[in-house]
């Protein structure tokens, strides 16, 4: 407005003024010259003031733009902080999942150990039953004869079949235990690898956040330095007018206070970022400790596996010992069968001897009759016959003794036959009892197999359900990571746009400074 009201004089007006100066006196000319000089000085000062006002306005606009950019960066920092919190929550969820997996592995190990204890108890029961059966076999072998040898052989075959079935069950259980331990070890290794990859991702994201915060802080420091330089230039330009200097000083003080507040905020944000970095480092240390704990658990599982294998080897050794004992018993049975055969042969020989003795007795009786006939014919031979009779009487007494002994032997044999019949009846009762016990054992084994199959089916279903849940959780986590990556890309694009705007503003400020210096 001042420039419009007080425009410079035109050529016609200047000519008229020169004519008037020639006409006026010298005092008026001097005063007029002074006034014209003052007017020109005032016009120059007004022009400088207008230029200063325009520069101040442009710098205020630049400052406002810088404030807006600072606000945008603050919002970006807040969004990054929220993303960092989301990542921390994801890390906590992963740690909880790892704990749950470790607890599940512990529970499975406890179940396996309980199954091992039950299997050991069952094996001990079977071993006790085998010992009892071997004792029964020995007692039966001592008391029985040829008639029961076939039954004993059948029982031994049944026992061998039971031992073979027990061996097969032990082999199956051992294979199942090895498969379960391998699956648990593979699961632990895969989960540990996932945790390592997630830790690497978190470290990379933390480094990115740290770099972005440091870049923002450096940009703000550069802007503050540029604004301070501009303020110094304004102070130099405004030294001519005291009133304008005071107003500029007040504006500068306000700007400094605002920037000092912003600097303090940035420092507090830097401290918060450093605290978060420390928290993340502590979290990484905790994750490393958990990884070491997982490795120690895996080593303990391997040690327990080795212990289980040793137990299974001990059971196999015991089964081999049982087989060797069964072989020894078979050898003893064969020896006893051979002894029984020898005894039967001796009995047959004794019976043949008795038959021969009876034949001899009949022949002797015939001879006695012949001698009686000859006695009537030969009285001269009476003395000889009397001697023979005395000898015959002694033989008769011996034969009577033998007959009495034979009668006692027959009575003993009858008693033994009665005892054998009673033993056979007792053995039949025991065999019936044993058959009932065998049926009960078969029922228990079938029930145990059905229970084990049902428990295994339920475990397989639980494991499949847990795998599906984990797969869904992994899919959700991958979706979150994809969303975070897209968000990071958007932030990077915005940062690049802000940097381009900064470069434009910087060039504009530089041009203004060059114009002002000119």
Short mmCIF file of C-alpha atoms in Angstrom, two decimals:
data_model
loop_
_atom_site.label_atom_id
_atom_site.label_comp_id
_atom_site.label_asym_id
_atom_site.label_seq_id
_atom_site.Cartn_x
_atom_site.Cartn_y
_atom_site.Cartn_z
CA UNK A 1 0.00 0.00 0.00
CA UNK A 2 2.80 2.42 0.82
CA UNK A 3 4.40 1.71 -2.52
CA UNK A 4 1.09 2.39 -4.34
CA UNK A 5 0.45 5.71 -2.50
CA UNK A 6 4.00 7.00 -2.85
CA UNK A 7 5.01 6.17 -6.40
CA UNK A 8 8.20 7.64 -7.91
CA UNK A 9 7.70 10.89 -9.92
CA UNK A 10 7.25 10.74 -13.69
CA UNK A 11 9.40 12.65 -16.27
CA UNK A 12 6.88 15.52 -16.71
CA UNK A 13 6.66 16.05 -12.98
CA UNK A 14 10.45 16.02 -12.73
CA UNK A 15 10.73 18.72 -15.45
CA UNK A 16 8.14 20.87 -13.71
CA UNK A 17 10.05 20.49 -10.41
CA UNK A 18 13.29 21.56 -12.09
CA UNK A 19 11.59 24.60 -13.56
CA UNK A 20 10.23 25.52 -10.14
CA UNK A 21 13.68 25.13 -8.62
CA UNK A 22 15.09 27.60 -11.07
CA UNK A 23 12.33 29.99 -10.15
CA UNK A 24 12.50 29.50 -6.28
CA UNK A 25 15.12 30.90 -3.95
CA UNK A 26 18.12 28.79 -2.77
CA UNK A 27 16.75 28.13 0.78
CA UNK A 28 13.65 26.59 -0.63
CA UNK A 29 15.77 24.52 -3.00
CA UNK A 30 17.90 23.19 -0.18
CA UNK A 31 14.83 22.34 1.89
CA UNK A 32 13.23 20.68 -1.11
CA UNK A 33 16.34 18.61 -1.74
CA UNK A 34 16.44 17.53 1.89
CA UNK A 35 12.79 16.56 1.74
CA UNK A 36 13.33 14.61 -1.48
CA UNK A 37 16.28 12.80 0.09
CA UNK A 38 14.22 11.99 3.18
CA UNK A 39 11.37 10.76 0.98
CA UNK A 40 13.74 8.57 -1.01
CA UNK A 41 15.25 7.19 2.21
CA UNK A 42 11.77 6.52 3.59
CA UNK A 43 10.82 4.76 0.33
CA UNK A 44 13.95 2.62 0.53
CA UNK A 45 13.21 1.76 4.15
CA UNK A 46 9.61 0.91 3.27
CA UNK A 47 10.85 -1.32 0.45
CA UNK A 48 13.31 -3.05 2.79
CA UNK A 49 10.58 -3.47 5.40
CA UNK A 50 8.25 -4.97 2.79
CA UNK A 51 10.99 -7.33 1.68
CA UNK A 52 11.70 -8.30 5.27
CA UNK A 53 7.97 -8.89 5.83
CA UNK A 54 7.81 -11.10 2.72
CA UNK A 55 10.91 -13.01 3.85
CA UNK A 56 9.41 -13.44 7.32
CA UNK A 57 6.15 -14.67 5.81
CA UNK A 58 7.97 -17.15 3.59
CA UNK A 59 10.01 -18.35 6.54
CA UNK A 60 6.88 -18.69 8.64
CA UNK A 61 5.39 -20.78 5.84
CA UNK A 62 8.56 -22.89 5.78
CA UNK A 63 8.41 -23.25 9.56
CA UNK A 64 4.75 -24.31 9.36
CA UNK A 65 5.64 -26.84 6.67
CA UNK A 66 8.46 -28.12 8.86
CA UNK A 67 6.07 -28.40 11.79
CA UNK A 68 3.63 -30.35 9.64
CA UNK A 69 6.42 -32.64 8.49
CA UNK A 70 7.51 -33.08 12.13
CA UNK A 71 3.93 -33.94 13.08
CA UNK A 72 3.77 -36.44 10.23
CA UNK A 73 7.01 -38.01 11.40
CA UNK A 74 5.70 -38.08 14.97
CA UNK A 75 2.63 -39.90 13.71
CA UNK A 76 4.88 -42.28 11.79
CA UNK A 77 6.95 -42.87 14.93
CA UNK A 78 3.74 -43.57 16.85
CA UNK A 79 2.60 -46.00 14.15
CA UNK A 80 6.01 -47.68 14.26
CA UNK A 81 5.72 -47.88 18.05
CA UNK A 82 2.31 -49.52 17.73
CA UNK A 83 3.74 -51.93 15.18
CA UNK A 84 6.59 -52.66 17.57
CA UNK A 85 4.03 -53.34 20.31
CA UNK A 86 2.20 -55.68 17.93
CA UNK A 87 5.47 -57.49 17.22
CA UNK A 88 6.15 -57.75 20.95
CA UNK A 89 2.69 -59.22 21.45
CA UNK A 90 3.40 -61.69 18.64
CA UNK A 91 6.68 -62.60 20.38
CA UNK A 92 4.82 -63.14 23.66
CA UNK A 93 2.27 -65.34 21.88
CA UNK A 94 5.11 -67.31 20.30
CA UNK A 95 6.76 -67.73 23.70
CA UNK A 96 3.45 -68.90 25.15
CA UNK A 97 3.06 -71.34 22.27
CA UNK A 98 6.60 -72.64 22.89
CA UNK A 99 5.74 -73.07 26.59
CA UNK A 100 2.55 -74.90 25.69
CA UNK A 101 4.49 -77.14 23.31
CA UNK A 102 7.08 -77.87 26.01
CA UNK A 103 4.26 -78.70 28.44
CA UNK A 104 2.63 -80.93 25.84
CA UNK A 105 5.95 -82.68 25.24
CA UNK A 106 6.35 -83.13 29.00
CA UNK A 107 2.83 -84.56 29.23
CA UNK A 108 3.51 -86.93 26.34
CA UNK A 109 6.76 -87.99 28.00
CA UNK A 110 4.91 -88.57 31.28
CA UNK A 111 2.33 -90.65 29.40
CA UNK A 112 5.09 -92.63 27.70
CA UNK A 113 6.81 -93.17 31.05
CA UNK A 114 3.53 -94.30 32.62
CA UNK A 115 3.01 -96.67 29.68
CA UNK A 116 6.54 -97.96 30.18
CA UNK A 117 5.82 -98.50 33.89
CA UNK A 118 2.61 -100.35 33.03
CA UNK A 119 4.44 -102.43 30.41
CA UNK A 120 7.18 -103.19 32.93
CA UNK A 121 4.58 -104.17 35.52
CA UNK A 122 2.84 -106.38 32.96
CA UNK A 123 6.17 -107.90 31.96
CA UNK A 124 6.96 -108.51 35.64
CA UNK A 125 3.55 -110.15 36.04
CA UNK A 126 4.16 -112.29 32.97
CA UNK A 127 7.62 -113.19 34.29
CA UNK A 128 6.10 -114.15 37.65
CA UNK A 129 3.48 -116.20 35.86
CA UNK A 130 6.21 -117.84 33.78
CA UNK A 131 8.17 -118.62 36.96
CA UNK A 132 5.05 -120.09 38.55
CA UNK A 133 4.32 -122.09 35.45
CA UNK A 134 7.92 -123.33 35.31
CA UNK A 135 7.61 -124.39 38.97
CA UNK A 136 4.37 -126.16 38.16
CA UNK A 137 6.04 -127.82 35.19
CA UNK A 138 8.90 -129.01 37.38
CA UNK A 139 6.50 -130.37 40.00
CA UNK A 140 4.44 -132.05 37.29
CA UNK A 141 7.57 -133.45 35.68
CA UNK A 142 8.65 -134.90 39.03
CA UNK A 143 5.23 -136.45 39.71
CA UNK A 144 3.97 -137.34 36.24
CA UNK A 145 4.89 -140.27 34.00
CA UNK A 146 4.67 -141.05 30.31
CA UNK A 147 0.90 -140.46 30.14
CA UNK A 148 1.30 -136.75 31.04
CA UNK A 149 4.41 -136.03 28.97
CA UNK A 150 2.34 -134.98 25.92
CA UNK A 151 0.24 -132.59 28.04
CA UNK A 152 3.38 -131.01 29.46
CA UNK A 153 4.83 -130.60 25.97
CA UNK A 154 1.60 -128.88 24.85
CA UNK A 155 1.73 -126.58 27.88
CA UNK A 156 5.35 -125.74 27.15
CA UNK A 157 4.42 -124.91 23.57
CA UNK A 158 1.66 -122.64 24.86
CA UNK A 159 4.13 -120.96 27.19
CA UNK A 160 6.56 -120.49 24.32
CA UNK A 161 3.78 -118.97 22.23
CA UNK A 162 2.90 -116.62 25.12
CA UNK A 163 6.57 -115.64 25.49
CA UNK A 164 6.79 -114.99 21.73
CA UNK A 165 3.61 -112.85 21.89
CA UNK A 166 5.11 -110.91 24.81
CA UNK A 167 8.27 -110.37 22.77
CA UNK A 168 6.23 -109.10 19.83
CA UNK A 169 4.30 -106.74 22.12
CA UNK A 170 7.56 -105.43 23.57
CA UNK A 171 8.96 -104.89 20.06
CA UNK A 172 5.79 -103.04 19.04
CA UNK A 173 5.88 -100.86 22.15
CA UNK A 174 9.55 -100.12 21.56
CA UNK A 175 8.85 -99.08 17.95
CA UNK A 176 5.96 -96.87 19.08
CA UNK A 177 8.14 -95.25 21.73
CA UNK A 178 10.90 -94.60 19.21
CA UNK A 179 8.42 -93.10 16.74
CA UNK A 180 6.88 -90.87 19.41
CA UNK A 181 10.29 -89.67 20.58
CA UNK A 182 11.40 -89.00 16.99
CA UNK A 183 8.21 -87.07 16.30
CA UNK A 184 8.66 -85.03 19.50
CA UNK A 185 12.31 -84.32 18.61
CA UNK A 186 11.35 -83.24 15.07
CA UNK A 187 8.60 -80.99 16.45
CA UNK A 188 11.01 -79.38 18.91
CA UNK A 189 13.61 -78.82 16.19
CA UNK A 190 11.03 -77.25 13.83
CA UNK A 191 9.69 -75.02 16.59
CA UNK A 192 13.20 -73.96 17.58
CA UNK A 193 13.95 -73.08 13.94
CA UNK A 194 10.74 -71.06 13.74
CA UNK A 195 11.68 -69.21 16.92
CA UNK A 196 15.14 -68.47 15.51
CA UNK A 197 13.66 -67.10 12.28
CA UNK A 198 11.19 -64.95 14.18
CA UNK A 199 13.98 -63.63 16.41
CA UNK A 200 15.99 -62.71 13.31
CA UNK A 201 12.96 -60.94 11.83
CA UNK A 202 12.39 -59.03 15.07
CA UNK A 203 16.03 -57.99 15.22
CA UNK A 204 15.91 -56.82 11.60
CA UNK A 205 12.73 -54.82 12.27
CA UNK A 206 14.22 -53.33 15.44
CA UNK A 207 17.31 -52.22 13.51
CA UNK A 208 15.04 -50.68 10.87
CA UNK A 209 13.03 -48.84 13.51
CA UNK A 210 16.19 -47.61 15.17
CA UNK A 211 17.57 -46.35 11.85
CA UNK A 212 14.30 -44.60 11.03
CA UNK A 213 14.19 -42.91 14.45
CA UNK A 214 17.81 -41.84 14.11
CA UNK A 215 17.16 -40.53 10.57
CA UNK A 216 14.14 -38.58 11.79
CA UNK A 217 16.15 -37.15 14.66
CA UNK A 218 18.99 -36.18 12.31
CA UNK A 219 16.52 -34.57 9.90
CA UNK A 220 15.01 -32.58 12.73
CA UNK A 221 18.45 -31.51 13.91
CA UNK A 222 19.32 -30.38 10.37
CA UNK A 223 16.06 -28.46 10.17
CA UNK A 224 16.69 -26.85 13.53
CA UNK A 225 20.18 -25.82 12.47
CA UNK A 226 18.83 -24.38 9.21
CA UNK A 227 16.13 -22.48 11.11
CA UNK A 228 18.73 -21.16 13.55
CA UNK A 229 20.84 -19.95 10.63
CA UNK A 230 17.80 -18.29 9.12
CA UNK A 231 17.03 -16.69 12.47
CA UNK A 232 20.57 -15.36 12.69
CA UNK A 233 20.23 -13.91 9.21
CA UNK A 234 16.95 -12.33 10.22
CA UNK A 235 18.62 -10.85 13.28
CA UNK A 236 21.33 -9.34 11.08
CA UNK A 237 18.73 -7.97 8.67
CA UNK A 238 16.59 -6.51 11.46
CA UNK A 239 19.42 -4.69 13.27
CA UNK A 240 18.51 -1.44 11.42
CA UNK A 241 15.14 -0.94 13.14
CA UNK A 242 14.89 -1.35 16.92
CA UNK A 243 11.14 -1.90 17.03
CA UNK A 244 11.27 -4.53 14.34
CA UNK A 245 14.27 -6.08 16.11
CA UNK A 246 12.29 -6.39 19.35
CA UNK A 247 9.33 -7.97 17.58
CA UNK A 248 11.71 -10.30 15.72
CA UNK A 249 13.43 -11.16 19.00
CA UNK A 250 10.09 -12.03 20.55
CA UNK A 251 9.24 -14.17 17.50
CA UNK A 252 12.69 -15.78 17.65
CA UNK A 253 12.27 -16.50 21.37
CA UNK A 254 8.88 -18.09 20.69
CA UNK A 255 10.32 -20.15 17.83
CA UNK A 256 13.26 -21.20 20.02
CA UNK A 257 10.92 -22.21 22.84
CA UNK A 258 8.80 -24.19 20.42
CA UNK A 259 11.85 -25.91 18.95
CA UNK A 260 13.30 -26.53 22.41
CA UNK A 261 10.03 -28.20 23.37
CA UNK A 262 10.21 -30.23 20.18
CA UNK A 263 13.86 -31.12 20.92
CA UNK A 264 12.90 -32.25 24.43
CA UNK A 265 10.07 -34.31 22.97
CA UNK A 266 12.47 -35.87 20.47
CA UNK A 267 14.95 -36.60 23.25
CA UNK A 268 12.22 -38.25 25.32
CA UNK A 269 11.15 -40.24 22.25
CA UNK A 270 14.78 -41.27 21.69
CA UNK A 271 15.02 -42.39 25.32
CA UNK A 272 11.79 -44.35 24.89
CA UNK A 273 13.19 -45.94 21.72
CA UNK A 274 16.41 -46.83 23.55
CA UNK A 275 14.38 -48.31 26.42
CA UNK A 276 12.42 -50.34 23.89
CA UNK A 277 15.67 -51.50 22.32
CA UNK A 278 16.89 -52.60 25.75
CA UNK A 279 13.59 -54.41 26.32
CA UNK A 280 13.94 -56.12 22.95
CA UNK A 281 17.53 -57.10 23.78
CA UNK A 282 16.35 -58.54 27.12
CA UNK A 283 13.58 -60.34 25.25
CA UNK A 284 16.13 -61.77 22.78
CA UNK A 285 18.24 -62.93 25.76
CA UNK A 286 15.15 -64.59 27.26
CA UNK A 287 14.41 -66.27 23.94
CA UNK A 288 18.01 -67.54 23.80
CA UNK A 289 17.64 -68.91 27.33
CA UNK A 290 14.38 -70.60 26.34
CA UNK A 291 16.13 -72.05 23.30
CA UNK A 292 18.85 -73.45 25.57
CA UNK A 293 16.13 -74.85 27.84
CA UNK A 294 14.49 -76.49 24.80
CA UNK A 295 17.85 -77.98 23.79
CA UNK A 296 18.37 -79.28 27.36
CA UNK A 297 14.87 -80.81 27.24
CA UNK A 298 15.72 -82.46 23.93
CA UNK A 299 18.94 -83.84 25.45
CA UNK A 300 16.97 -85.11 28.49
CA UNK A 301 14.51 -86.78 26.13
CA UNK A 302 17.37 -88.46 24.29
CA UNK A 303 18.82 -89.62 27.63
CA UNK A 304 15.41 -90.98 28.66
CA UNK A 305 15.18 -92.73 25.30
CA UNK A 306 18.56 -94.31 25.93
CA UNK A 307 17.33 -95.39 29.39
CA UNK A 308 14.18 -96.86 27.85
CA UNK A 309 16.26 -98.72 25.28
CA UNK A 310 18.46 -100.06 28.09
CA UNK A 311 15.33 -101.22 29.95
CA UNK A 312 14.06 -102.90 26.78
CA UNK A 313 17.47 -104.54 26.31
CA UNK A 314 17.31 -105.77 29.93
CA UNK A 315 13.85 -107.19 29.24
CA UNK A 316 15.17 -108.91 26.12
CA UNK A 317 18.04 -110.32 28.17
CA UNK A 318 15.55 -111.60 30.76
CA UNK A 319 13.47 -113.16 27.98
CA UNK A 320 16.60 -114.80 26.58
CA UNK A 321 17.37 -116.11 30.08
CA UNK A 322 13.83 -117.49 30.26
CA UNK A 323 14.32 -119.18 26.89
CA UNK A 324 17.61 -120.66 28.08
CA UNK A 325 15.85 -121.90 31.23
CA UNK A 326 13.11 -123.42 29.08
CA UNK A 327 15.81 -125.17 27.00
CA UNK A 328 17.41 -126.49 30.19
CA UNK A 329 13.99 -127.73 31.35
CA UNK A 330 13.49 -129.45 28.00
CA UNK A 331 16.87 -131.16 28.41
CA UNK A 332 15.86 -132.28 31.90
CA UNK A 333 12.55 -133.57 30.52
CA UNK A 334 14.37 -135.61 27.87
CA UNK A 335 16.72 -136.99 30.53
CA UNK A 336 13.79 -137.90 32.77
CA UNK A 337 11.99 -139.51 29.85
CA UNK A 338 15.13 -141.58 29.19
CA UNK A 339 15.20 -142.56 32.90
CA UNK A 340 11.55 -143.59 32.73
CA UNK A 341 12.31 -145.67 29.65
CA UNK A 342 15.18 -147.37 31.50
CA UNK A 343 12.93 -148.06 34.48
CA UNK A 344 10.30 -149.57 32.20
CA UNK A 345 12.95 -151.74 30.59
CA UNK A 346 14.11 -152.92 34.04
CA UNK A 347 10.51 -153.68 35.02
CA UNK A 348 10.05 -155.69 31.83
CA UNK A 349 13.26 -157.60 32.56
CA UNK A 350 12.10 -158.34 36.12
CA UNK A 351 8.73 -159.56 34.84
CA UNK A 352 10.55 -161.85 32.39
CA UNK A 353 12.66 -163.13 35.29
CA UNK A 354 9.50 -163.85 37.32
CA UNK A 355 8.05 -165.76 34.36
CA UNK A 356 11.24 -167.80 34.16
CA UNK A 357 11.05 -168.50 37.88
CA UNK A 358 7.45 -169.66 37.53
CA UNK A 359 8.43 -171.94 34.67
CA UNK A 360 11.24 -173.33 36.79
CA UNK A 361 8.82 -173.90 39.68
CA UNK A 362 6.47 -175.83 37.43
CA UNK A 363 9.37 -177.87 36.17
CA UNK A 364 10.47 -178.45 39.76
CA UNK A 365 6.99 -179.64 40.71
CA UNK A 366 7.06 -182.09 37.83
CA UNK A 367 10.41 -183.31 39.02
CA UNK A 368 9.03 -183.72 42.57
CA UNK A 369 6.21 -185.86 41.16
CA UNK A 370 8.72 -187.94 39.28
CA UNK A 371 10.77 -188.28 42.44
CA UNK A 372 7.70 -189.42 44.40
CA UNK A 373 7.07 -192.01 41.77
CA UNK A 374 10.70 -193.03 41.95
CA UNK A 375 10.51 -193.17 45.81
CA UNK A 376 8.08 -195.98 45.54
CA UNK A 377 10.38 -197.67 43.12
CA UNK A 378 13.70 -196.75 44.77
CA UNK A 379 13.63 -196.95 48.58
CA UNK A 380 17.35 -197.07 48.56
CA UNK A 381 17.49 -193.51 47.47
CA UNK A 382 15.41 -192.19 50.45
CA UNK A 383 18.35 -190.73 52.24
CA UNK A 384 19.33 -188.81 49.22
CA UNK A 385 15.75 -187.78 48.75
CA UNK A 386 15.50 -186.67 52.40
CA UNK A 387 18.55 -184.54 51.90
CA UNK A 388 16.98 -183.14 48.76
CA UNK A 389 13.77 -182.58 50.76
CA UNK A 390 15.62 -180.62 53.41
CA UNK A 391 17.19 -178.59 50.66
CA UNK A 392 13.77 -178.24 49.11
CA UNK A 393 12.35 -177.05 52.44
CA UNK A 394 15.02 -174.37 52.64
CA UNK A 395 14.21 -173.37 49.10
CA UNK A 396 10.52 -173.29 49.97
CA UNK A 397 11.21 -171.05 52.94
CA UNK A 398 13.21 -168.76 50.68
CA UNK A 399 10.41 -168.81 48.14
CA UNK A 400 7.88 -168.06 50.86
CA UNK A 401 9.99 -165.13 51.94
CA UNK A 402 10.15 -163.97 48.34
CA UNK A 403 6.39 -164.42 48.04
CA UNK A 404 5.79 -162.36 51.17
CA UNK A 405 8.12 -159.71 49.83
CA UNK A 406 6.31 -159.86 46.51
CA UNK A 407 2.96 -159.46 48.27
CA UNK A 408 4.32 -156.43 50.15
CA UNK A 409 5.60 -155.03 46.84
CA UNK A 410 2.19 -155.62 45.27
CA UNK A 411 0.53 -153.81 48.20
CA UNK A 412 2.97 -150.91 47.85
CA UNK A 413 2.31 -150.81 44.13
CA UNK A 414 -1.44 -150.73 44.79
CA UNK A 415 -0.94 -147.86 47.26
CA UNK A 416 1.18 -146.02 44.70
CA UNK A 417 -1.50 -146.61 42.07
CA UNK A 418 -4.12 -145.15 44.42
CA UNK A 419 -1.86 -142.17 45.16
CA UNK A 420 -1.21 -141.73 41.43
CA UNK A 421 -4.95 -141.73 40.74
CA UNK A 422 -5.45 -139.07 43.43
CA UNK A 423 -2.56 -137.04 41.98
CA UNK A 424 -4.10 -137.36 38.52
CA UNK A 425 -7.39 -136.08 39.91
CA UNK A 426 -5.58 -133.14 41.60
CA UNK A 427 -3.71 -132.43 38.39
CA UNK A 428 -6.97 -132.45 36.44
CA UNK A 429 -8.40 -129.94 38.93
CA UNK A 430 -5.28 -127.78 38.60
CA UNK A 431 -5.47 -128.00 34.82
CA UNK A 432 -9.08 -126.82 34.92
CA UNK A 433 -8.07 -123.96 37.23
CA UNK A 434 -5.18 -123.11 34.92
CA UNK A 435 -7.49 -123.11 31.90
CA UNK A 436 -9.80 -120.67 33.70
CA UNK A 437 -6.79 -118.48 34.56
CA UNK A 438 -5.64 -118.59 30.92
CA UNK A 439 -9.11 -117.51 29.75
CA UNK A 440 -9.09 -114.66 32.29
CA UNK A 441 -5.64 -113.59 31.09
CA UNK A 442 -6.78 -113.66 27.47
CA UNK A 443 -9.79 -111.52 28.40
CA UNK A 444 -7.56 -109.03 30.22
CA UNK A 445 -5.12 -108.91 27.31
CA UNK A 446 -7.97 -108.28 24.86
CA UNK A 447 -9.38 -105.54 27.14
CA UNK A 448 -5.93 -103.97 27.50
CA UNK A 449 -5.39 -104.03 23.72
CA UNK A 450 -8.80 -102.41 23.13
CA UNK A 451 -8.07 -99.73 25.76
CA UNK A 452 -4.63 -99.03 24.26
CA UNK A 453 -6.12 -98.74 20.76
CA UNK A 454 -8.81 -96.33 22.01
CA UNK A 455 -6.24 -94.22 23.89
CA UNK A 456 -3.96 -94.12 20.85
CA UNK A 457 -6.85 -93.12 18.58
CA UNK A 458 -7.79 -90.30 20.98
CA UNK A 459 -4.16 -89.16 21.13
CA UNK A 460 -3.89 -89.20 17.33
CA UNK A 461 -7.07 -87.11 17.07
CA UNK A 462 -5.76 -84.62 19.67
CA UNK A 463 -2.44 -84.34 17.84
CA UNK A 464 -4.17 -83.80 14.48
CA UNK A 465 -6.40 -81.13 16.01
CA UNK A 466 -3.39 -79.38 17.57
CA UNK A 467 -1.56 -79.52 14.23
CA UNK A 468 -4.55 -77.93 12.48
CA UNK A 469 -4.72 -75.21 15.15
CA UNK A 470 -1.02 -74.49 14.79
CA UNK A 471 -1.28 -74.38 11.01
CA UNK A 472 -4.16 -71.87 11.28
CA UNK A 473 -2.11 -69.81 13.76
CA UNK A 474 0.86 -69.86 11.39
CA UNK A 475 -1.37 -68.77 8.48
CA UNK A 476 -2.74 -65.87 10.56
CA UNK A 477 0.78 -64.92 11.59
CA UNK A 478 1.93 -64.95 7.95
CA UNK A 479 -1.05 -62.76 7.03
CA UNK A 480 -0.09 -60.32 9.79
CA UNK A 481 3.49 -60.27 8.54
CA UNK A 482 2.27 -59.58 4.98
CA UNK A 483 0.08 -56.74 6.24
CA UNK A 484 3.01 -55.34 8.25
CA UNK A 485 5.26 -55.51 5.20
CA UNK A 486 2.70 -53.67 3.07
CA UNK A 487 2.36 -51.08 5.83
CA UNK A 488 6.16 -50.70 5.97
CA UNK A 489 6.24 -50.23 2.19
CA UNK A 490 3.59 -47.52 2.46
CA UNK A 491 5.60 -45.81 5.21
CA UNK A 492 8.74 -45.97 3.06
CA UNK A 493 6.87 -44.43 0.13
CA UNK A 494 5.59 -41.63 2.38
CA UNK A 495 9.10 -41.05 3.73
CA UNK A 496 10.46 -40.82 0.18
CA UNK A 497 7.73 -38.29 -0.70
CA UNK A 498 8.56 -36.31 2.44
CA UNK A 499 12.23 -36.33 1.54
CA UNK A 500 11.41 -35.06 -1.96
CA UNK A 501 9.28 -32.30 -0.43
CA UNK A 502 12.14 -31.48 1.94
CA UNK A 503 14.57 -31.18 -0.95
CA UNK A 504 12.15 -28.88 -2.77
CA UNK A 505 11.71 -26.72 0.35
CA UNK A 506 15.45 -26.68 0.88
CA UNK A 507 16.02 -25.48 -2.72
CA UNK A 508 13.32 -22.82 -2.29
CA UNK A 509 14.91 -21.59 0.95
CA UNK A 510 18.29 -21.57 -0.71
CA UNK A 511 16.90 -19.54 -3.61
CA UNK A 512 15.26 -17.10 -1.18
CA UNK A 513 18.54 -16.74 0.69
CA UNK A 514 20.38 -16.09 -2.58
CA UNK A 515 17.77 -13.51 -3.61
CA UNK A 516 17.94 -11.88 -0.19
CA UNK A 517 21.74 -11.77 -0.29
CA UNK A 518 21.60 -10.18 -3.75
#
